[in-house]
Short mmCIF file of C-alpha atoms in Angstrom, two decimals:
data_model
loop_
_atom_site.label_atom_id
_atom_site.label_comp_id
_atom_site.label_asym_id
_atom_site.label_seq_id
_atom_site.Cartn_x
_atom_site.Cartn_y
_atom_site.Cartn_z
CA PHE A 41 86.40 110.90 78.90
CA ARG A 42 83.90 108.46 80.37
CA ARG A 43 83.81 106.43 77.16
CA LEU A 44 87.60 106.28 77.03
CA ARG A 45 87.79 105.17 80.63
CA GLU A 46 85.15 102.50 79.91
CA LYS A 47 87.61 101.13 77.33
CA ASP A 48 90.28 100.96 80.09
CA ILE A 49 92.06 103.96 78.59
CA ARG A 50 93.40 106.22 81.28
CA VAL A 51 92.73 109.92 80.87
CA VAL A 52 95.36 112.40 82.00
CA LEU A 53 95.15 116.13 81.61
CA ASN A 54 98.43 117.98 81.48
CA THR A 55 98.71 121.73 81.30
CA GLY A 56 101.14 124.59 81.31
CA TYR A 57 99.06 126.16 84.09
CA ASN A 58 100.18 125.81 87.68
CA ASN A 59 98.42 123.29 89.89
CA ALA A 60 96.21 125.80 91.72
CA THR A 61 94.92 127.38 88.51
CA ALA A 62 94.36 124.00 86.85
CA ARG A 63 92.41 122.71 89.85
CA ASP A 64 90.26 125.87 89.84
CA LEU A 65 89.46 125.22 86.17
CA LEU A 66 88.59 121.58 86.87
CA ALA A 67 86.28 122.67 89.67
CA LYS A 68 84.47 125.09 87.36
CA LEU A 69 83.95 122.23 84.90
CA HIS A 70 82.81 119.95 87.75
CA TRP A 71 85.50 117.44 86.78
CA GLU A 72 87.13 115.37 89.49
CA GLU A 73 90.38 113.48 89.48
CA GLY A 74 89.56 109.83 90.03
CA ARG A 75 86.01 110.21 88.75
CA ASP A 76 86.21 112.05 85.42
CA ILE A 77 89.94 111.90 84.77
CA ASP A 78 92.64 109.66 86.14
CA LEU A 79 95.30 112.27 86.75
CA LEU A 80 96.18 115.94 86.43
CA VAL A 81 99.79 116.95 85.78
CA THR A 82 100.77 120.61 85.78
CA ALA A 83 103.87 122.46 84.67
CA ASP A 84 104.86 123.37 88.22
CA GLN A 85 105.12 119.67 89.12
CA VAL A 86 108.03 119.00 86.75
CA ALA A 87 111.52 120.35 86.11
CA LYS A 88 111.09 121.12 82.40
CA PRO A 89 107.88 122.28 80.71
CA ARG A 90 106.75 121.61 77.16
CA PRO A 91 108.05 120.79 74.64
CA GLU A 92 110.11 118.56 76.94
CA ALA A 93 108.54 115.24 77.91
CA ASP A 94 108.57 115.73 81.69
CA MET A 95 104.79 116.05 82.20
CA ILE A 96 104.08 112.94 80.14
CA LEU A 97 106.87 111.03 81.87
CA LYS A 98 105.48 112.04 85.28
CA ALA A 99 102.01 110.84 84.28
CA MET A 100 103.47 107.55 83.08
CA ALA A 101 105.38 107.10 86.34
CA ASP A 102 102.36 107.98 88.49
CA LEU A 103 100.20 105.47 86.59
CA ASP A 104 102.88 102.76 86.32
CA ILE A 105 103.02 102.95 82.52
CA VAL A 106 106.42 101.92 81.20
CA ASP A 107 105.94 101.96 77.44
CA ALA A 108 105.45 105.41 75.88
CA GLY A 109 104.36 103.60 72.74
CA THR A 110 101.07 102.85 74.53
CA VAL A 111 100.48 106.53 75.28
CA GLY A 112 98.48 108.93 73.15
CA LYS A 113 99.00 112.68 73.35
CA ILE A 114 96.26 115.03 72.17
CA GLY A 115 96.85 118.74 72.04
CA ASP A 116 95.63 121.94 70.46
CA SER A 117 99.04 123.52 69.91
CA VAL A 118 102.28 122.82 68.11
CA ILE A 119 104.11 122.62 71.43
CA ASP A 120 101.69 119.87 72.56
CA ILE A 121 102.58 117.84 69.49
CA GLU A 122 106.28 118.46 70.10
CA GLU A 123 105.81 117.25 73.69
CA GLY A 124 104.21 114.03 72.47
CA ARG A 125 107.08 113.46 70.06
CA SER A 126 109.65 114.23 72.80
CA ALA A 127 108.05 111.56 74.97
CA ALA A 128 107.96 109.06 72.06
CA CYS A 129 104.19 108.63 72.42
CA GLY A 130 102.72 105.95 70.21
CA LEU A 131 99.97 108.27 68.98
CA VAL A 132 100.18 112.05 68.71
CA LEU A 133 97.06 113.96 67.73
CA GLY A 134 96.40 117.60 67.05
CA ILE A 135 92.93 118.99 67.69
CA THR A 136 91.58 122.09 66.00
CA THR A 137 89.39 123.32 68.86
CA GLY A 138 92.03 125.48 70.49
CA ALA A 139 95.18 127.45 70.01
CA HIS A 140 96.31 126.56 66.49
CA THR A 141 94.83 126.00 63.06
CA ARG A 142 94.80 122.68 61.22
CA GLU A 143 97.64 123.93 59.01
CA GLN A 144 99.77 124.94 62.00
CA LEU A 145 99.14 121.60 63.68
CA LEU A 146 99.97 119.66 60.50
CA GLY A 147 103.28 121.53 60.33
CA ALA A 148 104.29 119.84 63.60
CA GLN A 149 103.66 116.42 62.01
CA PRO A 150 101.12 114.76 64.31
CA ASP A 151 99.87 111.33 63.38
CA PHE A 152 96.38 112.78 62.84
CA VAL A 153 94.52 116.05 63.24
CA ILE A 154 90.97 115.86 64.54
CA ASP A 155 88.25 118.48 64.83
CA ASN A 156 86.58 117.29 68.04
CA LEU A 157 87.30 114.89 70.85
CA LEU A 158 84.58 112.43 69.84
CA GLU A 159 86.65 111.56 66.78
CA ILE A 160 89.11 109.82 69.11
CA LEU A 161 86.65 106.98 69.68
CA ALA A 162 86.27 106.22 65.97
CA LEU A 163 90.00 106.53 65.44
CA LEU A 164 90.72 104.06 68.22
CA ASP A 165 88.19 101.61 66.79
CA GLU A 166 90.04 101.73 63.45
CA MET A 167 93.49 101.10 64.94
CA PRO A 168 95.03 97.63 64.81
CA GLY A 169 94.81 95.69 68.05
CA GLU A 170 91.84 97.66 69.33
#
């Protein structure tokens, strides 16, 4: 996350957990909003959960981002990929370190599937305009 933020890429975590549970998890990881991540958005902060785009749209509004094409969504489940597509994110990635297999993620048609978060840095370096 630090390396992304050094590249002026904002880091938002969004989760199906409620805010209290998500904040407990962040505390256990010793991650702080404003220091390690830019924003946390939880399912209980929006009207419609995944696969609807509400959590991504809230993050965009809170961070004054108007173009979903500049947003990347990374998730470990099919519903995460569907959320990114619902929000019209410019980059939608599946990651194999969680809920679903590579094959399941590919079935949801992400732009790429990665095996660990560090692959994001190389992928961004390869993208046009980066």
